PDB file of C-alpha atoms in Angstrom:
ATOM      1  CA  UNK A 720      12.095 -75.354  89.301  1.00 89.00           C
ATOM      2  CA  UNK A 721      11.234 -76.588  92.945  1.00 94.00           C
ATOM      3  CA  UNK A 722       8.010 -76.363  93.840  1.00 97.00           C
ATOM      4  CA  UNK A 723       7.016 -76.878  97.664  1.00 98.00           C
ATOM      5  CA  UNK A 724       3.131 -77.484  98.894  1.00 98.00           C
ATOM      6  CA  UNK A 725       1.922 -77.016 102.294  1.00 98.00           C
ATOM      7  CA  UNK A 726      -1.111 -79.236 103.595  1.00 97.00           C
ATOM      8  CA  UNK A 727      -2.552 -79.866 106.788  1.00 96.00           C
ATOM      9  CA  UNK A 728      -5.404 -79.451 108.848  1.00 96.00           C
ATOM     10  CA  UNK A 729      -6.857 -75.612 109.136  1.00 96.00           C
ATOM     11  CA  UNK A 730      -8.082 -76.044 112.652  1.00 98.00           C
ATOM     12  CA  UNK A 731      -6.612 -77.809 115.443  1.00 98.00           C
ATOM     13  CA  UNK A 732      -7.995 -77.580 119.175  1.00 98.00           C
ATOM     14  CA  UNK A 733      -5.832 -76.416 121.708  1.00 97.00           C
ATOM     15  CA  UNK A 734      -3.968 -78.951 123.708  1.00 97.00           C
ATOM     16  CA  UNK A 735      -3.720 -81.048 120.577  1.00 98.00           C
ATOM     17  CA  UNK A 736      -0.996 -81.557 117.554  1.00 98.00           C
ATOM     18  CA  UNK A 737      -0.531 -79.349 114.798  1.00 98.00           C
ATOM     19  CA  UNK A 738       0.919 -81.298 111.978  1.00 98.00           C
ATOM     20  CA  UNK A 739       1.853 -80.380 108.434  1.00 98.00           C
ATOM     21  CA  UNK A 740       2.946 -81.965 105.510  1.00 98.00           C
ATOM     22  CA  UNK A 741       4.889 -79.870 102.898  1.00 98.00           C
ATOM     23  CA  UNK A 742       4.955 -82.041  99.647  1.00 98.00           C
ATOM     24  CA  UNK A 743       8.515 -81.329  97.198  1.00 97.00           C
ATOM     25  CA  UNK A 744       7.777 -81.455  93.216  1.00 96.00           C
ATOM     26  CA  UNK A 745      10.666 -80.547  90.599  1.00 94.00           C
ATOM     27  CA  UNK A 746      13.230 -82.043  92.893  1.00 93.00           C
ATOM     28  CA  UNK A 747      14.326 -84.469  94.994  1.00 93.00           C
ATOM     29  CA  UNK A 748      14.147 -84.465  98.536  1.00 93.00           C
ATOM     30  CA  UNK A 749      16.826 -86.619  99.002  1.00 90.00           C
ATOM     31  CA  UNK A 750      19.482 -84.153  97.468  1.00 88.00           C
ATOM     32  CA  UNK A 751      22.312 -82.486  99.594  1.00 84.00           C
ATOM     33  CA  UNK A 752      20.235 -79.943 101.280  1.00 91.00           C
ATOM     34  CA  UNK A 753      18.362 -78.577 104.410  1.00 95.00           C
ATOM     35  CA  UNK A 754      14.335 -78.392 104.421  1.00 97.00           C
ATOM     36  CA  UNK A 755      12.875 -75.745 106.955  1.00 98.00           C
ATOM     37  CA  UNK A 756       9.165 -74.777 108.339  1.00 98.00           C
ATOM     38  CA  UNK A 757       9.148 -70.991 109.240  1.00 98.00           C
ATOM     39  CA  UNK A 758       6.146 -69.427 110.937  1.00 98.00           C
ATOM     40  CA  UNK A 759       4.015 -66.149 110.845  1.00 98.00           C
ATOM     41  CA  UNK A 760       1.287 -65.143 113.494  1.00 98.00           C
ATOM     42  CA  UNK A 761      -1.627 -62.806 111.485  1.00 97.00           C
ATOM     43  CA  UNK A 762      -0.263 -59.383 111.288  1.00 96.00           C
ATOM     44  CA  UNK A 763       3.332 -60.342 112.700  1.00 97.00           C
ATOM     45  CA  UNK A 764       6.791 -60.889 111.875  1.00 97.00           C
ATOM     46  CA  UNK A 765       8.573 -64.610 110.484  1.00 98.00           C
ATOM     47  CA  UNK A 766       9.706 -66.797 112.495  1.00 98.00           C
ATOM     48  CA  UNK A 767      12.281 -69.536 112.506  1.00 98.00           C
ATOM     49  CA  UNK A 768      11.147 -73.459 114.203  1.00 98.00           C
ATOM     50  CA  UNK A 769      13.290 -75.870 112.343  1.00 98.00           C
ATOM     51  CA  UNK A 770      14.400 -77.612 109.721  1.00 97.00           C
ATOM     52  CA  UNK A 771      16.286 -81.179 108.933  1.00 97.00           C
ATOM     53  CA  UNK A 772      18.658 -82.670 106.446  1.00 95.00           C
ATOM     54  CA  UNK A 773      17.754 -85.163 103.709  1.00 89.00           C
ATOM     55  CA  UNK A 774      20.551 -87.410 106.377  1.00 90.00           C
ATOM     56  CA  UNK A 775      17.593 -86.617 108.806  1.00 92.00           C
ATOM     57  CA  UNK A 776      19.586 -83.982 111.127  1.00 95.00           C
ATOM     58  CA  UNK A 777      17.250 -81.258 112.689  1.00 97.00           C
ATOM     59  CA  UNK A 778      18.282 -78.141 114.182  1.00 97.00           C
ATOM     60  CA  UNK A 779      15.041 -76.421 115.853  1.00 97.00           C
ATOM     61  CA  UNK A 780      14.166 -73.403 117.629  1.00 97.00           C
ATOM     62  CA  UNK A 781      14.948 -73.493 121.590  1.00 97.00           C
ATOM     63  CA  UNK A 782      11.518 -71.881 121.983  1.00 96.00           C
ATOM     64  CA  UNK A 783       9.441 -74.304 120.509  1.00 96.00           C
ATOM     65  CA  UNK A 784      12.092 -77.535 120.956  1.00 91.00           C
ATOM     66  CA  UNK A 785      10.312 -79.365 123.324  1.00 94.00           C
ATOM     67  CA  UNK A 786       7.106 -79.615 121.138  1.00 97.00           C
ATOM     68  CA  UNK A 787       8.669 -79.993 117.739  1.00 98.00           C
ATOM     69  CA  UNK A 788       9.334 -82.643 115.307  1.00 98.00           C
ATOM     70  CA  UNK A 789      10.167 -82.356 111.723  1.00 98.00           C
ATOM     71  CA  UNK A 790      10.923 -85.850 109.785  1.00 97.00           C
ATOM     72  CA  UNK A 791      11.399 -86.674 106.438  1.00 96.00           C
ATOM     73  CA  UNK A 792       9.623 -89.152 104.311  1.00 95.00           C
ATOM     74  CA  UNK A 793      11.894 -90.050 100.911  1.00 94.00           C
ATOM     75  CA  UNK A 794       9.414 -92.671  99.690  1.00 95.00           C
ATOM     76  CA  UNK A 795       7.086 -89.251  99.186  1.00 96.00           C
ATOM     77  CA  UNK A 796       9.282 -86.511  98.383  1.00 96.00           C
ATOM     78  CA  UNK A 797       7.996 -84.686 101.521  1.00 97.00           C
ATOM     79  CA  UNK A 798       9.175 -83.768 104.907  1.00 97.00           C
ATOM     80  CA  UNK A 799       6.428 -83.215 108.053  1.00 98.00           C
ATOM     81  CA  UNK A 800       5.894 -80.699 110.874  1.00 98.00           C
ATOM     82  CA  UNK A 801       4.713 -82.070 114.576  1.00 98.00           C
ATOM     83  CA  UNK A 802       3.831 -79.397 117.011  1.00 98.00           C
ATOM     84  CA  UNK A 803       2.431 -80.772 119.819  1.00 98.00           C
ATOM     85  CA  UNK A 804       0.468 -79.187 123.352  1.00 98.00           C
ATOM     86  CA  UNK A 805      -0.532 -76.426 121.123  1.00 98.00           C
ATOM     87  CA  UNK A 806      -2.323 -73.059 122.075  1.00 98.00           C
ATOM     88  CA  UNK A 807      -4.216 -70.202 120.270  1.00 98.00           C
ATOM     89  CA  UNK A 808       0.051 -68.724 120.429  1.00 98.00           C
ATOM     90  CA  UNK A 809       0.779 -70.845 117.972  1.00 98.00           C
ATOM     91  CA  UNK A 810      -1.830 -69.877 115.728  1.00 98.00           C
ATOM     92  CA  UNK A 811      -0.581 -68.642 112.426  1.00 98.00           C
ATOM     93  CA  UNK A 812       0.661 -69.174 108.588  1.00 98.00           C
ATOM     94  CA  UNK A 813       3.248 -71.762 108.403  1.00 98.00           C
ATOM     95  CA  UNK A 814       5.719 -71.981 105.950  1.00 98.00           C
ATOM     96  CA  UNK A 815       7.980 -74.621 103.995  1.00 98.00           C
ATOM     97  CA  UNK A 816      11.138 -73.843 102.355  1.00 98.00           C
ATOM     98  CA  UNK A 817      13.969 -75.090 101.104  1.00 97.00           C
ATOM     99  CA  UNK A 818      17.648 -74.061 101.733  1.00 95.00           C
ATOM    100  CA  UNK A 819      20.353 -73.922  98.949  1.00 92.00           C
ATOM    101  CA  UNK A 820      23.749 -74.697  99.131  1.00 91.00           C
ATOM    102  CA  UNK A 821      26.327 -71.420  99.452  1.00 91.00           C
ATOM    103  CA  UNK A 822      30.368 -71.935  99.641  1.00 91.00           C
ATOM    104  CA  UNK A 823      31.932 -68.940 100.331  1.00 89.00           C
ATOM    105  CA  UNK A 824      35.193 -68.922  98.383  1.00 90.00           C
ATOM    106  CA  UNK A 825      36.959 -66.062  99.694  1.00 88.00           C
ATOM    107  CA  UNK A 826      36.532 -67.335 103.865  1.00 88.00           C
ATOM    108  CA  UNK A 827      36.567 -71.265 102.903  1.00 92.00           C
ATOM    109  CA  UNK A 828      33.377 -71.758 104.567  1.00 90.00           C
ATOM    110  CA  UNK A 829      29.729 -73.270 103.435  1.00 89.00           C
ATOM    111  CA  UNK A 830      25.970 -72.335 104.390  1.00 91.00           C
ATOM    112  CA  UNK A 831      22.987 -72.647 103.119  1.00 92.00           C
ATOM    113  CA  UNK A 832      20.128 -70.301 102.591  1.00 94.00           C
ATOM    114  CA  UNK A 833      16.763 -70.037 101.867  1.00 95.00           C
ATOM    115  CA  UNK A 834      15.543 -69.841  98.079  1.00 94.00           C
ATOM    116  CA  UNK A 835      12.102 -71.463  97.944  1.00 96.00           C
ATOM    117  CA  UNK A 836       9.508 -70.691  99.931  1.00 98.00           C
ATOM    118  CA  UNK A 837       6.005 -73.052  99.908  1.00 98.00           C
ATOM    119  CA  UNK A 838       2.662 -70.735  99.635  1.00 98.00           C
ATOM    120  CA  UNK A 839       1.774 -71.018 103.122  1.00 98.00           C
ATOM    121  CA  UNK A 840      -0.917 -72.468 104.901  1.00 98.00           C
ATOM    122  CA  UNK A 841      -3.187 -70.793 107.934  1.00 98.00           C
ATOM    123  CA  UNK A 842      -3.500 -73.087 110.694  1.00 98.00           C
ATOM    124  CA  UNK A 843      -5.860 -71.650 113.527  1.00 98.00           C
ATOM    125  CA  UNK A 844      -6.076 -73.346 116.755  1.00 98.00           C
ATOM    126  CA  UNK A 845      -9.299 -73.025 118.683  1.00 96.00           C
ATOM    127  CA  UNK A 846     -11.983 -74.788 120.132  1.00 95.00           C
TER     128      UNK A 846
ATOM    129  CA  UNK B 791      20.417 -66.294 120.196  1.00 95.00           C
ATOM    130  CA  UNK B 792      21.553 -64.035 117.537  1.00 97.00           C
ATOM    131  CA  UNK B 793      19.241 -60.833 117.739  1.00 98.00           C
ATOM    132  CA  UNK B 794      18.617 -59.188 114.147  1.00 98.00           C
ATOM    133  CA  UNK B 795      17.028 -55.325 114.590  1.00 98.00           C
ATOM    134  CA  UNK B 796      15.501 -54.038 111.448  1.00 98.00           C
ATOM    135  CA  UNK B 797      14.933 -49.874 111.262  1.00 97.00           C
ATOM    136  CA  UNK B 798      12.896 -48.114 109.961  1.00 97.00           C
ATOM    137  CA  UNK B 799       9.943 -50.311 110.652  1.00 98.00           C
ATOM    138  CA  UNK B 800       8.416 -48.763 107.997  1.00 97.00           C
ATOM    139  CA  UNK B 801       8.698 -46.300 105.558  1.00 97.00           C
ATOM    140  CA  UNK B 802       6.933 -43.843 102.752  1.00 97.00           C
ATOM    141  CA  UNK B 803       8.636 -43.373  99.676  1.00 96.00           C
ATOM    142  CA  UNK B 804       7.333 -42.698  96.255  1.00 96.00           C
ATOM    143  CA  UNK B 805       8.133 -44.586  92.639  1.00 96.00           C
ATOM    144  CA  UNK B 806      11.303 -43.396  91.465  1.00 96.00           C
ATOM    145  CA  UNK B 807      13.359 -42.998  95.033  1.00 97.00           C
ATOM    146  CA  UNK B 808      15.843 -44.779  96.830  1.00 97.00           C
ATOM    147  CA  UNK B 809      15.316 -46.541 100.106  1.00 97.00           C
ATOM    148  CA  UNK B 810      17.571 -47.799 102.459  1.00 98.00           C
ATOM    149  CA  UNK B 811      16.858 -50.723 105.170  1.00 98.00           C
ATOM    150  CA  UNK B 812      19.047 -51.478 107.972  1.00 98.00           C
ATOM    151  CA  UNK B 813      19.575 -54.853 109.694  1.00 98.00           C
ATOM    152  CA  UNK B 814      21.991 -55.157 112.488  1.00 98.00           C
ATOM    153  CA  UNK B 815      22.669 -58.599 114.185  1.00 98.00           C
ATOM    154  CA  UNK B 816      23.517 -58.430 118.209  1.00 98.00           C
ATOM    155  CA  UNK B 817      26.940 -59.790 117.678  1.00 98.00           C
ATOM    156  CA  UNK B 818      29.146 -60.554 114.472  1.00 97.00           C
ATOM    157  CA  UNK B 819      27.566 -63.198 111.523  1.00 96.00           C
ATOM    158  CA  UNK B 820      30.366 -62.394 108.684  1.00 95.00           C
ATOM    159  CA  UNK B 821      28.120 -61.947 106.086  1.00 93.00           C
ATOM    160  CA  UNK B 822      26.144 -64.585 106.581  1.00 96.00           C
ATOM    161  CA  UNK B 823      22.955 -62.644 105.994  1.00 97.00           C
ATOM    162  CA  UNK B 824      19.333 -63.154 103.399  1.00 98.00           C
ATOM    163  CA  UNK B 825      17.565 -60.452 102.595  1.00 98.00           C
ATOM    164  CA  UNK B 826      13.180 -61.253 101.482  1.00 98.00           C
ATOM    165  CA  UNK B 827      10.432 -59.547 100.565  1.00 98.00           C
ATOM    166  CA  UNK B 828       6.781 -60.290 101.191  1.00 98.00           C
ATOM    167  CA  UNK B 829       4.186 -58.889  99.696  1.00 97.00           C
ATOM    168  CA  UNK B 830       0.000 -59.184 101.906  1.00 94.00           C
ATOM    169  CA  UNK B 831      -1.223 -62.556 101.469  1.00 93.00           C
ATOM    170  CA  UNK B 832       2.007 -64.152 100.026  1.00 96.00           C
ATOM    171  CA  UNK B 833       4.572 -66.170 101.016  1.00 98.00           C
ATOM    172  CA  UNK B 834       8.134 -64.403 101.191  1.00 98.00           C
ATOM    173  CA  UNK B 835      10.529 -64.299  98.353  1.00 98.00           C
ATOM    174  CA  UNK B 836      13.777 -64.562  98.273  1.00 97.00           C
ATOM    175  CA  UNK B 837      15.924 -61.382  97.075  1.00 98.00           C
ATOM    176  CA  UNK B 838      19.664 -61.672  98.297  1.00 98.00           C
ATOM    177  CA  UNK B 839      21.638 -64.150  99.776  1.00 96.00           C
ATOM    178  CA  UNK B 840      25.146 -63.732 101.791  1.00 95.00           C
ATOM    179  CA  UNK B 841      24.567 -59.947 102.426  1.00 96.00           C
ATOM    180  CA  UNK B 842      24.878 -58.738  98.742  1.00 96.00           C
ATOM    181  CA  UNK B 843      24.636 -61.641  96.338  1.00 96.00           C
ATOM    182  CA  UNK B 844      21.189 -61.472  94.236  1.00 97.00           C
ATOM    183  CA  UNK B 845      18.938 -64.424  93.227  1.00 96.00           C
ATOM    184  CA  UNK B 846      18.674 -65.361  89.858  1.00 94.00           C
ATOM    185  CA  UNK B 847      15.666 -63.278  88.307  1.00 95.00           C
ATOM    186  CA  UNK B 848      15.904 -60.126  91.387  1.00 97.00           C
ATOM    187  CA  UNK B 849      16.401 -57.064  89.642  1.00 97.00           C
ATOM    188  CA  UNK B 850      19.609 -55.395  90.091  1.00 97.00           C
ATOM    189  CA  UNK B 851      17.833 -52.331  91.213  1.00 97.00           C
ATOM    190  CA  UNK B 852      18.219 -54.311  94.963  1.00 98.00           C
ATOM    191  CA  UNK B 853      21.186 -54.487  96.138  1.00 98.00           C
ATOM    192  CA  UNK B 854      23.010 -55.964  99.667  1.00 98.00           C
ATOM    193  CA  UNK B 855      25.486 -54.646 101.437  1.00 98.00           C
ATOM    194  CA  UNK B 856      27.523 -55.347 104.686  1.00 97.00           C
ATOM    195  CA  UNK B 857      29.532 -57.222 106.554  1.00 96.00           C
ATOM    196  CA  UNK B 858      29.568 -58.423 110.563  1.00 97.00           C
ATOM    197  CA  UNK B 859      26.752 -56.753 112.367  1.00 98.00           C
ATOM    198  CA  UNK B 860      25.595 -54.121 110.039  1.00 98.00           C
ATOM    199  CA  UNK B 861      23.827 -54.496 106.803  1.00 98.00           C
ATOM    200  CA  UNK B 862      21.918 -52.856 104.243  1.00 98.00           C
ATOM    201  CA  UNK B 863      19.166 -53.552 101.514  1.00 98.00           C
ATOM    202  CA  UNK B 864      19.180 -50.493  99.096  1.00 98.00           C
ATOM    203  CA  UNK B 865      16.227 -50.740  96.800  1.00 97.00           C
ATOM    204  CA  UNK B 866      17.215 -47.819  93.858  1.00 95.00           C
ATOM    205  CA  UNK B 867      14.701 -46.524  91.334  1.00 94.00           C
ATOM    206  CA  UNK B 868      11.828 -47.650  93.407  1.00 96.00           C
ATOM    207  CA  UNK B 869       8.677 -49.341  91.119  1.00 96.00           C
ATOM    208  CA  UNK B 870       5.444 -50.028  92.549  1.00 94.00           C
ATOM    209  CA  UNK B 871       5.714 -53.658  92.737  1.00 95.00           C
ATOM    210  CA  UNK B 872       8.338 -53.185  95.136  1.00 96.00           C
ATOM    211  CA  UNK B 873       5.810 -52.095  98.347  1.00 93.00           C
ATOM    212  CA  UNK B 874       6.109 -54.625 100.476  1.00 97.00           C
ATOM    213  CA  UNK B 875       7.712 -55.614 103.566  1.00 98.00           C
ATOM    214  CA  UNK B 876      11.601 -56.616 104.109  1.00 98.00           C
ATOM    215  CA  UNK B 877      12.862 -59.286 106.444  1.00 98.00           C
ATOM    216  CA  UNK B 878      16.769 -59.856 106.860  1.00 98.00           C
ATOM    217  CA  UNK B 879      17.522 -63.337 108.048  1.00 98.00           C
ATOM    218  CA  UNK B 880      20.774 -64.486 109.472  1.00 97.00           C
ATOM    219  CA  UNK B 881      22.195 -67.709 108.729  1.00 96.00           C
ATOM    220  CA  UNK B 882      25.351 -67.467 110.672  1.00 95.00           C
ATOM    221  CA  UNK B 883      24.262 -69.589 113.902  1.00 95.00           C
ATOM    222  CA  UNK B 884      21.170 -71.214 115.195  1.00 95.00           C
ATOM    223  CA  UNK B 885      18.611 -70.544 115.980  1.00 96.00           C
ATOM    224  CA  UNK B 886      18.273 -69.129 112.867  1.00 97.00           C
ATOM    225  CA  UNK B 887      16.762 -65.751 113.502  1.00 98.00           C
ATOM    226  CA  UNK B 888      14.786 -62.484 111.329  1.00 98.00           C
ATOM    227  CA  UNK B 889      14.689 -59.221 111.319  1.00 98.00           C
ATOM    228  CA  UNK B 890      11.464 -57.748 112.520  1.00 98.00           C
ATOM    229  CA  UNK B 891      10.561 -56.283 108.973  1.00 98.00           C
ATOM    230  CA  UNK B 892      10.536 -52.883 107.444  1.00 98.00           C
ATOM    231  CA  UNK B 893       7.215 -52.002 105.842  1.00 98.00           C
ATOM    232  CA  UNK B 894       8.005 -49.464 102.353  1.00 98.00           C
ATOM    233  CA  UNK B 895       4.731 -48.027 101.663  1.00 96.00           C
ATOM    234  CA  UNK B 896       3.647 -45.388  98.890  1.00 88.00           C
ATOM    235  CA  UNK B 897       3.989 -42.066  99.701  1.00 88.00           C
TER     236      UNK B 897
END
């Protein structure tokens, strides 16, 4: 069973980089498969910023391209979240996840969703 | 971007009834279309993935339906573990975007 871990720093002044690692145990990073970071401000709904391929492909989210990075790092079985120039906005419980493989037999086409989801960890950004 | 509106946004319903939760995307996504559940202070789970297949381990009291912009969740025989709140997610195109949630709360 895959198991993800968020870590990171709980506090990050504004202006600065928020960066997260989220740590993969009971699998391999390095398997056929897309790694994501999903967000939640307190008392609000998900949402989306990114994720990237074992390969290293990223897809992000347009809102928050410009400031994001997500990399992967096979040697640890982990894969990292940079958001940089960051305000009290971006305050709020960030997610890891992992996507699983889907081929839809009847339309011939493949996706993949999410299945596991990390615990979460609060990052607040303040002074 | 793909918008995903959730209705109700939330709900009252008591153990034992049936609830239905709408999700409709802003322009066709097949049914390429997850379904999750979060409970306060946890991280979501996953319940259903393309529109009306379960996870292994969801009990088959949930259920998915639908197909290019309109989709339900259909929770039957509602147990108190299940009060929570329900995000759709469409995987169709990115960015990748979610419903704004549907609280179910006990009557």
């Amino acid at each position: 069973q895959v198991q993800l871990q968020e870590s990171g720093p709980g506090l990050v002044q504004p202006s600065g980089t928020l960066s997260l690692t989220c740590v993969v145990s009971g699998g391999s990073i390095s398997s056929s498969t897309w790694w994501s970071w999903v967000r939640q401000p307190p008392g609000k709904g998900l949402e989306w910023i990114g994720e990237i391929y074992q390969s290293g492909s990223t897809n992000y989210n347009p809102s928050l391209k410009s400031r994001v990075t997500i990399s992967v790092d096979k040697s640890k079985n982990q894969f990292s979240l940079n958001l940089s120039s960051v305000t009290a906005a971006d305050t709020a419980l960030y997610y890891c996840a992992r996507l699983e493989y889907y081929y839809n037999s009847r339309d011939h086409y493949s996706l993949y969703y999410v299945d596991h989801w990390g615990q979460g960890t609060l990052v607040t950004v303040s002074s | 971007d793909i918008q995903m509106t959730q209705s109700p946004p939330s709900l009252s319903a008591s153990v034992g009834d049936r609830v239905t939760i709408t999700c409709r995307a802003s322009q066709a996504i097949r049914n390429d279309l997850g379904w999750y559940q979060q409970k306060p202070g946890k991280a979501p789970k996953s319940l259903i993935y393309a529109a009306s297949s379960l996870y292994s381990g969801v009990p088959s009291r949930f259920s998915g339906s639908g197909s290019g912009t309109e989709f339900t969740l259909t929770i039957s025989n509602l147990q108190p573990e299940d009060f929570a709140t329900y995000y759709c997610l469409q995987h169709n195109s990115y960015p990748r975007t979610f419903g704004q949630g549907t609280l179910v709360e006990i009557k």
